[in-house]
Coordinates of C-alpha atoms in Angstrom, one line a residue:
M6 CA -1.1 2.9 28.8
R7 CA -1.4 -0.7 29.5
K8 CA 1.1 -0.6 32.3
Y9 CA -0.1 -2.8 35.2
T10 CA 0.1 -0.9 38.5
R11 CA 1.9 -2.8 41.2
Q12 CA 4.5 -2.4 43.9
L13 CA 7.7 -4.3 42.8
L14 CA 9.0 -6.5 45.5
N15 CA 12.3 -5.4 47.0
L16 CA 13.2 -8.8 48.4
G17 CA 16.1 -7.3 50.4
V18 CA 17.7 -5.5 47.4
V19 CA 19.1 -2.2 48.5
I20 CA 19.5 0.3 45.7
A21 CA 22.2 2.9 46.5
L22 CA 21.3 6.1 44.6
V23 CA 24.3 8.0 45.7
L24 CA 24.7 11.0 43.5
M25 CA 28.2 11.0 41.9
T26 CA 29.6 13.9 39.9
G27 CA 29.8 13.2 36.2
S28 CA 27.9 10.2 35.0
P29 CA 24.1 9.9 35.3
L30 CA 24.4 6.1 35.3
A31 CA 27.4 5.4 37.4
A32 CA 25.5 6.4 40.5
W33 CA 23.1 3.4 40.5
S34 CA 23.0 -0.2 39.7
A35 CA 20.0 -1.6 37.9
P36 CA 18.8 -4.7 39.9
N37 CA 16.9 -7.6 38.5
H38 CA 13.2 -6.9 38.2
Y39 CA 10.9 -9.2 40.0
R40 CA 7.8 -11.0 38.7
V41 CA 4.5 -9.9 40.1
P42 CA 2.4 -10.6 36.9
Q43 CA -1.2 -9.6 36.8
D44 CA -3.9 -10.0 34.2
A45 CA -5.9 -7.2 32.8
S46 CA -8.3 -7.2 35.8
G47 CA -5.4 -6.7 38.2
D48 CA -5.4 -10.3 39.6
V49 CA -2.0 -11.7 40.2
R50 CA -1.2 -14.6 37.9
G51 CA 1.8 -16.9 37.7
P52 CA 4.7 -16.9 35.2
T53 CA 3.8 -17.2 31.5
I54 CA 5.6 -18.7 28.5
A55 CA 5.1 -17.9 24.9
I56 CA 5.2 -20.8 22.5
Q57 CA 4.8 -21.5 18.8
L58 CA 3.2 -24.6 17.4
S59 CA 2.3 -25.7 13.9
A60 CA -1.4 -25.5 13.2
E61 CA -1.6 -29.3 13.0
D62 CA 0.2 -29.8 16.4
Y63 CA -1.9 -27.1 18.0
R64 CA -5.1 -29.1 17.1
A65 CA -3.5 -32.2 18.6
A66 CA -2.2 -30.4 21.7
P67 CA -3.5 -31.1 25.2
A68 CA -6.0 -28.7 26.8
L69 CA -4.2 -25.3 27.4
S70 CA -5.5 -22.0 28.9
P71 CA -3.7 -19.3 26.9
Y72 CA -3.7 -15.7 28.0
Y73 CA -3.1 -14.8 24.3
L74 CA -3.6 -16.8 21.2
V75 CA -3.0 -15.8 17.5
D76 CA -3.6 -18.2 14.6
Y77 CA -1.3 -17.2 11.7
G78 CA -2.5 -20.0 9.5
S79 CA 0.7 -21.9 9.2
F80 CA 1.4 -21.7 12.9
V81 CA -0.2 -20.7 16.2
W82 CA 1.4 -18.4 18.7
L83 CA 0.1 -18.5 22.3
E84 CA 1.2 -17.4 25.8
I85 CA 0.3 -19.9 28.5
P86 CA 0.8 -20.3 32.2
A87 CA 4.3 -21.7 32.8
T88 CA 2.8 -24.5 34.8
Q89 CA 1.1 -25.9 31.6
L90 CA 4.4 -26.3 29.7
S91 CA 4.8 -29.8 31.1
R92 CA 1.7 -30.9 29.3
L93 CA 3.3 -30.1 26.0
E94 CA 6.6 -31.7 27.0
T95 CA 4.8 -35.0 27.8
S96 CA 2.7 -34.9 24.7
G97 CA 5.8 -35.2 22.5
L98 CA 4.6 -32.5 20.2
S99 CA 7.2 -30.2 18.6
Y100 CA 7.1 -26.5 19.7
Q101 CA 9.3 -23.5 19.9
R102 CA 9.7 -21.2 22.9
G103 CA 8.9 -17.5 22.1
E104 CA 10.5 -14.4 23.4
T105 CA 8.5 -11.8 25.3
T106 CA 11.3 -9.5 26.4
I107 CA 12.1 -6.0 25.1
G108 CA 15.7 -4.8 25.0
S109 CA 17.4 -1.4 24.8
Y110 CA 21.2 -1.2 25.3
N111 CA 21.9 -3.0 28.6
F112 CA 18.2 -3.4 29.6
K113 CA 16.2 -6.5 28.8
F114 CA 12.9 -7.2 30.5
D115 CA 9.5 -8.7 30.1
P116 CA 7.2 -5.7 30.7
L117 CA 4.5 -7.9 32.3
D118 CA 7.1 -8.9 34.9
G119 CA 7.6 -5.3 35.7
E120 CA 10.0 -2.7 34.3
P121 CA 13.5 -2.2 35.8
I122 CA 13.7 -0.1 38.9
L123 CA 15.1 3.3 37.8
P124 CA 16.2 6.3 39.7
A125 CA 13.8 9.3 39.6
H126 CA 16.0 11.4 37.4
L127 CA 16.1 8.7 34.7
Q128 CA 12.4 8.1 34.4
Q129 CA 9.3 10.0 33.3
E130 CA 5.6 9.8 33.5
S131 CA 3.2 9.7 30.5
S132 CA 1.6 13.0 29.4
A133 CA -1.9 12.9 28.1
T134 CA -1.4 15.9 25.8
E135 CA 2.3 16.3 25.2
P136 CA 3.8 13.8 22.6
G137 CA 6.7 11.7 23.4
L138 CA 8.4 8.3 22.7
Y139 CA 6.7 5.1 23.8
L140 CA 7.2 1.3 23.5
I141 CA 4.2 -0.8 22.3
Q142 CA 4.5 -4.6 22.5
F143 CA 2.1 -6.8 20.5
I144 CA 0.8 -10.2 21.6
G145 CA 2.8 -12.0 19.0
P146 CA 4.6 -11.7 15.7
I147 CA 3.3 -8.4 14.2
T148 CA 0.9 -8.4 11.3
D149 CA 0.4 -5.7 8.7
H150 CA -3.2 -5.4 9.9
W151 CA -2.2 -4.6 13.4
L152 CA 0.2 -2.0 12.2
A153 CA -2.4 -0.4 9.9
D154 CA -5.0 -0.4 12.7
A155 CA -2.6 1.0 15.3
S156 CA -1.7 3.9 12.9
Q157 CA -5.3 4.8 12.8
S158 CA -5.1 5.8 16.4
G159 CA -2.8 8.7 15.5
I160 CA 0.3 7.0 16.9
K161 CA 3.4 7.1 14.6
L162 CA 5.2 3.7 14.6
L163 CA 8.9 4.5 14.2
Q164 CA 10.9 1.3 14.3
Y165 CA 10.8 -2.3 15.4
Y166 CA 12.1 -3.5 18.7
A167 CA 12.7 -7.1 19.6
H168 CA 10.6 -8.8 20.6
N169 CA 7.3 -8.0 18.8
A170 CA 7.4 -4.3 19.8
Y171 CA 7.6 -0.9 18.2
L172 CA 9.0 2.5 19.2
A173 CA 6.2 5.0 18.8
W174 CA 5.6 8.7 18.9
G175 CA 2.3 10.0 20.3
T176 CA 0.5 11.2 23.4
G177 CA -0.5 9.3 26.5
A178 CA -4.2 9.7 25.5
Q179 CA -3.5 8.1 22.2
L180 CA -1.7 5.2 23.9
E181 CA -4.7 4.7 26.2
R182 CA -7.0 4.4 23.2
L183 CA -4.6 1.9 21.6
D184 CA -4.5 -0.2 24.7
G185 CA -8.1 -1.2 24.2
K186 CA -7.0 -3.2 21.1
N187 CA -6.9 -6.9 21.7
Y188 CA -3.5 -7.2 19.9
V189 CA -1.6 -4.9 22.4
R190 CA 0.2 -6.8 25.1
W191 CA 1.7 -3.8 26.8
S192 CA 2.7 -0.1 26.3
G193 CA 4.8 2.2 28.3
V194 CA 7.0 5.3 28.3
F195 CA 10.4 5.0 26.6
Q196 CA 12.2 5.9 29.7
P197 CA 15.3 8.3 29.7
A198 CA 17.4 5.4 31.2
Y199 CA 16.7 3.3 28.1
K200 CA 18.4 6.0 25.9
F201 CA 21.9 5.7 27.3
N202 CA 24.7 3.6 25.8
P203 CA 26.8 2.2 28.6
N204 CA 29.8 3.7 27.0
L205 CA 28.8 7.0 28.7
N206 CA 28.9 5.6 32.2
S207 CA 32.4 6.3 33.1
L208 CA 32.8 9.7 31.5
K209 CA 33.0 12.9 33.6
G210 CA 33.5 16.6 32.9
R211 CA 32.9 17.9 29.4
I212 CA 32.5 15.1 26.9
E213 CA 33.8 15.6 23.4
N214 CA 31.6 14.4 21.8
V215 CA 28.1 12.9 22.4
A216 CA 26.0 11.5 19.5
I217 CA 22.4 12.3 20.4
T218 CA 19.9 10.8 18.0
F219 CA 16.4 12.3 18.2
Y220 CA 13.0 12.1 16.6
N221 CA 12.2 14.8 14.0
D222 CA 8.9 16.2 15.4
G223 CA 8.8 18.9 12.7
N224 CA 11.0 21.3 14.6
I225 CA 14.6 20.0 14.8
E226 CA 15.9 23.4 15.7
R227 CA 13.9 23.3 19.0
T228 CA 15.7 20.2 20.0
L229 CA 19.1 21.6 19.0
D230 CA 18.4 24.8 20.8
A231 CA 17.6 22.7 23.9
F232 CA 21.1 21.2 23.8
T233 CA 22.6 24.6 23.5
G234 CA 20.5 25.8 26.5
M235 CA 22.1 23.1 28.6
G236 CA 25.5 24.6 27.9
G237 CA 26.2 22.2 25.0
E238 CA 27.9 23.0 21.7
V239 CA 26.2 21.5 18.7
I240 CA 29.0 20.7 16.4
Q241 CA 26.9 19.3 13.6
A242 CA 23.6 17.6 13.0
F243 CA 22.6 15.3 10.2
P244 CA 19.8 12.9 9.2
A245 CA 20.1 9.4 10.7
Q246 CA 18.0 7.7 8.1
P247 CA 16.8 8.4 4.5
D248 CA 13.3 9.7 5.4
K249 CA 14.9 12.1 8.0
A250 CA 12.5 10.9 10.7
F251 CA 15.5 10.8 13.0
Y252 CA 18.5 13.1 13.2
T253 CA 21.8 12.7 15.0
A254 CA 23.5 15.7 16.6
I255 CA 27.1 15.7 17.6
V256 CA 27.2 17.7 20.9
A257 CA 30.0 18.7 23.3
L258 CA 28.2 18.4 26.6
E259 CA 29.0 18.3 30.3
A260 CA 28.5 14.8 31.7
D261 CA 26.2 16.1 34.5
R262 CA 23.7 17.4 31.9
L263 CA 23.3 14.0 30.1
A264 CA 20.3 13.0 32.1
E265 CA 18.7 16.4 31.3
A266 CA 19.2 15.8 27.6
A267 CA 17.8 12.3 27.9
R268 CA 14.6 13.7 29.4
L269 CA 13.8 15.7 26.3
S270 CA 10.8 14.1 24.7
T271 CA 12.4 13.8 21.2
V272 CA 15.7 12.2 22.3
W273 CA 15.9 8.5 21.4
A274 CA 19.6 7.4 21.9
M275 CA 22.8 8.8 23.4
D276 CA 26.2 7.4 22.6
Y277 CA 29.8 8.5 23.1
A278 CA 31.2 9.6 19.7
S279 CA 34.9 9.9 19.4
P280 CA 36.1 13.0 17.7
N281 CA 38.9 10.9 16.0
P282 CA 38.7 7.8 13.9
G283 CA 40.5 4.6 14.7
L284 CA 42.6 2.6 12.2
D285 CA 42.3 -1.3 12.0
D286 CA 45.4 -3.1 10.1
E287 CA 50.5 -13.4 -3.3
S288 CA 50.2 -16.1 -0.6
G289 CA 47.2 -14.5 1.1
D290 CA 45.3 -14.4 -2.3
Q291 CA 45.9 -18.1 -2.8
I292 CA 44.8 -19.0 0.7
S293 CA 41.6 -16.9 0.2
V294 CA 40.7 -18.9 -3.0
G295 CA 41.8 -22.3 -1.7
N296 CA 44.9 -22.8 -3.8
Y297 CA 47.2 -24.6 -1.4
T298 CA 48.5 -28.1 -0.9
G299 CA 48.2 -29.3 2.7
T300 CA 49.0 -26.1 4.5
L301 CA 51.2 -24.5 1.8
P302 CA 50.0 -22.1 -0.8
F303 CA 51.7 -22.1 -4.2
V304 CA 52.6 -19.4 -6.7
G305 CA 50.0 -18.6 -9.5
Y306 CA 47.1 -16.4 -8.3
R307 CA 47.0 -14.6 -11.7
N308 CA 46.7 -18.0 -13.5
W309 CA 43.7 -18.7 -11.3
L310 CA 42.1 -15.3 -11.9
I311 CA 42.1 -15.4 -15.7
P312 CA 39.7 -18.4 -16.3
H313 CA 37.5 -17.4 -13.4
G314 CA 36.9 -13.9 -14.6
V315 CA 36.8 -12.3 -11.2
D316 CA 39.7 -10.0 -11.4
G317 CA 37.7 -6.8 -10.9
T318 CA 37.4 -5.9 -14.6
G319 CA 34.4 -3.5 -14.9
V320 CA 34.0 -3.1 -11.2
V321 CA 34.4 0.2 -9.3
F322 CA 34.9 -0.1 -5.6
A323 CA 35.6 2.5 -2.9
D324 CA 38.3 2.5 -0.3
V325 CA 37.3 4.7 2.7
D326 CA 40.5 5.3 4.5
T327 CA 43.5 7.7 4.7
G328 CA 43.7 8.2 0.9
L329 CA 46.2 6.8 -1.6
D330 CA 49.6 7.4 -3.0
T331 CA 47.8 8.8 -6.1
N332 CA 48.4 8.3 -9.8
T333 CA 48.6 12.1 -10.2
S334 CA 51.7 12.2 -8.0
A335 CA 55.3 12.0 -9.3
T336 CA 55.8 9.1 -6.8
A337 CA 52.6 7.3 -7.6
H338 CA 52.5 3.7 -6.5
L339 CA 52.9 1.5 -9.6
D340 CA 50.6 -1.2 -8.2
I341 CA 47.6 1.1 -8.4
R342 CA 48.6 3.7 -11.1
G343 CA 46.0 4.3 -13.7
R344 CA 43.1 2.8 -11.9
I345 CA 41.8 5.6 -9.7
A346 CA 38.2 6.3 -10.9
A347 CA 37.7 9.2 -8.5
F348 CA 39.4 10.9 -5.5
V349 CA 37.1 12.3 -2.8
D350 CA 38.9 14.8 -0.6
Y351 CA 37.7 15.5 3.0
T352 CA 40.6 17.7 4.0
G353 CA 39.6 20.9 2.2
G354 CA 42.4 20.5 -0.3
S355 CA 45.2 20.2 2.3
T356 CA 46.4 16.9 0.8
T357 CA 45.6 14.9 -2.3
T358 CA 47.8 11.9 -1.4
D359 CA 48.1 9.4 1.5
T360 CA 50.1 11.0 4.3
D361 CA 49.6 8.0 6.6
G362 CA 50.1 4.9 4.5
H363 CA 47.2 2.9 5.9
G364 CA 44.9 3.7 2.9
T365 CA 47.6 2.7 0.4
H366 CA 47.9 -0.6 2.2
T367 CA 44.2 -1.3 2.1
A368 CA 43.9 -0.2 -1.5
G369 CA 46.6 -2.7 -2.4
I370 CA 44.7 -5.5 -0.7
I371 CA 41.7 -4.7 -2.9
A372 CA 43.3 -3.8 -6.3
G373 CA 47.1 -4.0 -6.3
N374 CA 48.4 -5.6 -9.5
G375 CA 51.9 -6.4 -8.3
A376 CA 53.4 -4.2 -11.1
L377 CA 56.6 -3.5 -9.1
G378 CA 57.4 -7.2 -9.4
I379 CA 58.8 -7.6 -5.9
T380 CA 58.5 -11.1 -4.5
D381 CA 59.3 -12.9 -1.3
T382 CA 61.8 -15.7 -1.1
N383 CA 59.2 -18.2 -2.3
G384 CA 58.3 -16.2 -5.4
F385 CA 55.0 -14.8 -4.1
L386 CA 54.3 -11.3 -5.5
Y387 CA 54.0 -8.5 -3.0
G388 CA 51.3 -6.0 -3.8
L389 CA 49.0 -8.4 -5.7
G390 CA 45.5 -7.7 -4.5
M391 CA 42.4 -9.8 -4.7
A392 CA 40.9 -8.1 -7.8
P393 CA 43.8 -6.3 -9.6
N394 CA 41.8 -4.8 -12.4
T395 CA 39.4 -3.0 -10.1
Q396 CA 38.9 0.7 -10.5
L397 CA 39.0 2.6 -7.1
V398 CA 37.1 5.4 -5.6
V399 CA 39.5 6.8 -3.0
Q400 CA 37.9 8.6 -0.1
N401 CA 40.4 10.1 2.4
A402 CA 37.8 10.5 5.1
L403 CA 40.1 9.5 7.9
L404 CA 42.3 12.5 7.2
G405 CA 39.3 14.9 7.2
S406 CA 38.9 17.9 9.5
A407 CA 35.7 16.6 11.1
W408 CA 34.7 13.2 12.6
P409 CA 32.1 12.0 12.0
P410 CA 32.5 13.5 8.5
T411 CA 30.7 16.8 7.9
G412 CA 27.2 15.6 6.9
G413 CA 27.3 12.5 9.0
W414 CA 28.1 8.9 8.4
Q415 CA 25.9 8.9 5.3
R416 CA 28.3 11.3 3.7
L417 CA 30.6 8.4 3.2
S418 CA 28.1 6.1 1.5
K419 CA 26.7 9.0 -0.6
D420 CA 30.1 9.8 -2.0
T421 CA 30.7 6.2 -2.7
V422 CA 27.6 5.8 -5.0
L423 CA 27.8 9.3 -6.5
N424 CA 31.2 8.2 -7.9
G425 CA 29.9 5.0 -9.4
A426 CA 31.2 2.5 -6.8
V427 CA 29.1 -0.6 -6.0
G428 CA 30.5 -0.8 -2.4
S429 CA 33.3 0.3 -0.1
N430 CA 36.1 -1.2 2.0
N431 CA 36.3 0.2 5.6
S432 CA 39.3 -0.8 7.7
W433 CA 38.5 1.6 10.5
Y434 CA 36.2 2.1 13.5
T435 CA 34.4 5.1 14.9
G436 CA 37.1 5.6 17.5
V437 CA 35.1 4.4 20.5
S438 CA 37.0 1.7 22.3
G439 CA 35.3 -1.7 23.1
A440 CA 32.1 -3.3 21.9
Q441 CA 29.2 -0.8 21.8
G442 CA 26.4 -3.1 21.0
Y443 CA 23.8 -2.0 18.4
S444 CA 24.4 1.7 18.7
A445 CA 22.9 4.6 16.8
A446 CA 25.9 4.6 14.5
A447 CA 25.4 0.9 13.8
R448 CA 21.8 1.5 13.0
T449 CA 22.6 4.3 10.6
H450 CA 25.1 2.1 8.8
D451 CA 22.4 -0.5 8.4
L452 CA 20.3 2.1 6.7
M453 CA 23.2 3.2 4.5
V454 CA 23.6 -0.3 3.1
R455 CA 19.9 -0.2 2.0
D456 CA 20.0 3.4 0.8
A457 CA 23.4 5.0 0.4
N458 CA 22.2 8.5 -0.5
F459 CA 19.8 10.0 2.0
D460 CA 19.3 13.0 -0.2
T461 CA 17.4 11.1 -2.9
T462 CA 13.8 10.5 -1.7
S463 CA 12.3 8.7 -4.7
V464 CA 14.9 5.9 -5.1
A465 CA 17.1 3.7 -2.9
E466 CA 20.7 3.1 -3.8
P467 CA 21.9 -0.1 -2.0
I468 CA 25.6 -0.7 -1.7
I469 CA 28.0 -3.3 -0.2
M470 CA 29.9 -2.2 2.9
V471 CA 32.8 -4.3 4.0
F472 CA 34.4 -3.6 7.4
S473 CA 37.3 -5.1 9.2
A474 CA 36.1 -6.7 12.5
G475 CA 38.8 -4.7 14.3
N476 CA 42.1 -5.2 16.0
S477 CA 40.8 -5.9 19.5
G478 CA 40.1 -9.6 19.2
S479 CA 40.0 -12.4 19.6
G480 CA 38.0 -12.5 22.9
A481 CA 34.3 -11.9 23.4
S482 CA 32.8 -8.4 23.0
T483 CA 35.8 -7.1 21.1
I484 CA 34.2 -6.2 17.7
T485 CA 34.4 -2.4 17.3
E486 CA 31.7 0.1 16.3
P487 CA 29.9 0.1 13.9
K488 CA 30.6 -3.5 13.0
E489 CA 27.7 -5.0 15.0
A490 CA 25.3 -3.6 12.4
K491 CA 23.3 -6.3 10.7
N492 CA 23.7 -5.4 7.1
L493 CA 27.5 -4.9 7.0
I494 CA 30.0 -7.6 6.0
S495 CA 32.3 -7.7 9.0
V496 CA 35.5 -9.7 8.3
G497 CA 37.9 -11.0 10.9
A498 CA 41.5 -12.0 10.3
S499 CA 43.0 -15.5 10.8
E500 CA 46.5 -16.8 11.1
N501 CA 47.9 -18.5 8.0
Y502 CA 51.1 -19.4 6.1
R503 CA 53.2 -16.3 5.9
P504 CA 56.9 -17.1 6.3
D505 CA 58.1 -13.6 5.3
N506 CA 55.6 -11.7 7.4
P507 CA 55.3 -13.1 10.9
L508 CA 54.0 -9.9 12.3
G509 CA 51.0 -9.3 10.1
S510 CA 48.5 -7.1 11.8
G511 CA 45.2 -8.3 10.2
C512 CA 43.7 -4.8 9.8
G513 CA 42.7 -5.1 6.2
A514 CA 39.0 -5.9 5.7
S515 CA 39.8 -8.7 3.3
S516 CA 42.2 -10.3 5.8
N517 CA 44.7 -10.5 3.0
I518 CA 47.5 -9.1 5.1
E519 CA 50.4 -10.0 2.8
N520 CA 49.5 -7.5 0.1
I521 CA 51.9 -4.8 1.3
V522 CA 52.1 -2.0 -1.2

């Protein structure tokens, strides 16, 4: 591996590795890493900066001494001594600073500065013969040629990491051969410490449940058996992406065995997974489409819909929630009656209606037609949704007996597309409190948007997934899991004119909180 050998400077930092019962991470505090950069020969060199210049500006640039330089045709990427940046600044040429850090959960480091200082039980050495997970960083924005050439070494490139890096599966010997390539900036072990979501830090005792995402090395049972051998209970396991290269296991596990699980060569990510979901909560319609004078909306949303032709006619959309007061019930809600395209039950038949009310509320936001004719004091219809002719696929997943649903998160998107819906509304979160960052659950939802049914290997079925941003706002780091995924449409609420509903909660993903059904 291209991992420069050096002693990191302590600089007076004392690291207390006091073993504490319960959490493998709470016992230590990761300090800043300190720059002792070296070149390939082992000579110490000063700080470096990556920059991007147009090809024209590079030709006009003052003399530079780059450690790395890649000409991409339309632009040039180079890494230069930091002391030479002033030459560019005084030249007046336009340039962009490039990133050379790698991030994983709460770690972010430039590997040529040195990796974070880790306790012994959360780090591993490379094995020449036994395969494991590694990080490979390239010298600039990655080209198809580099990827193809790297694959020839026997290394399996699994997924991109910012910046200009890949998670890879292979042996230390294969990494050593790859390090000889001139496009490799650095490679190193994907350390056990990098696998922990900080949401596990404070947990002690038996954790119900841990989501452990692991690489499919051809024998997933061996990994699952290893969790069982640690005293864990594997509740379920399911593919984490369509090609099944990764699986997620939901495991009940003692907190003091987490580090042991992280040291398994196949394990990639570990997150807390709540066993229970969390719920997020005709003037709102008018505000959404801009029909207001000054700050006051006016009656007439249906009149606006007719000429615009966006009332949901011919559209099937799913509502993943607590179900619906169904049109098969004697007390079916008139605002939705007759427009349920399918009802997907996750309760094993214990209920075919909404026993909570949350799902009926969100279904009304989407497709309520105001058939009850109830208005507020200003004449605005209650129960008139944004697209009142929409057909609904009702998925009562939040009332199911298992969470995540049996079959994993992708069970939700699979049921959506199998019943003909083009997308889904999701006014819920995974149940884990607080912002979780780009967790394994967020990653899986990104893949679900691109390919909703993991069981079909020859075709991708993209869908729209709309999520409420959550009820934890409005401060920083309050968006709930999995809404930090890149491909979801996460919608926040805003205060607006609602004289008859001053206590609106804002949990509907469309933020149309006046459509109470």
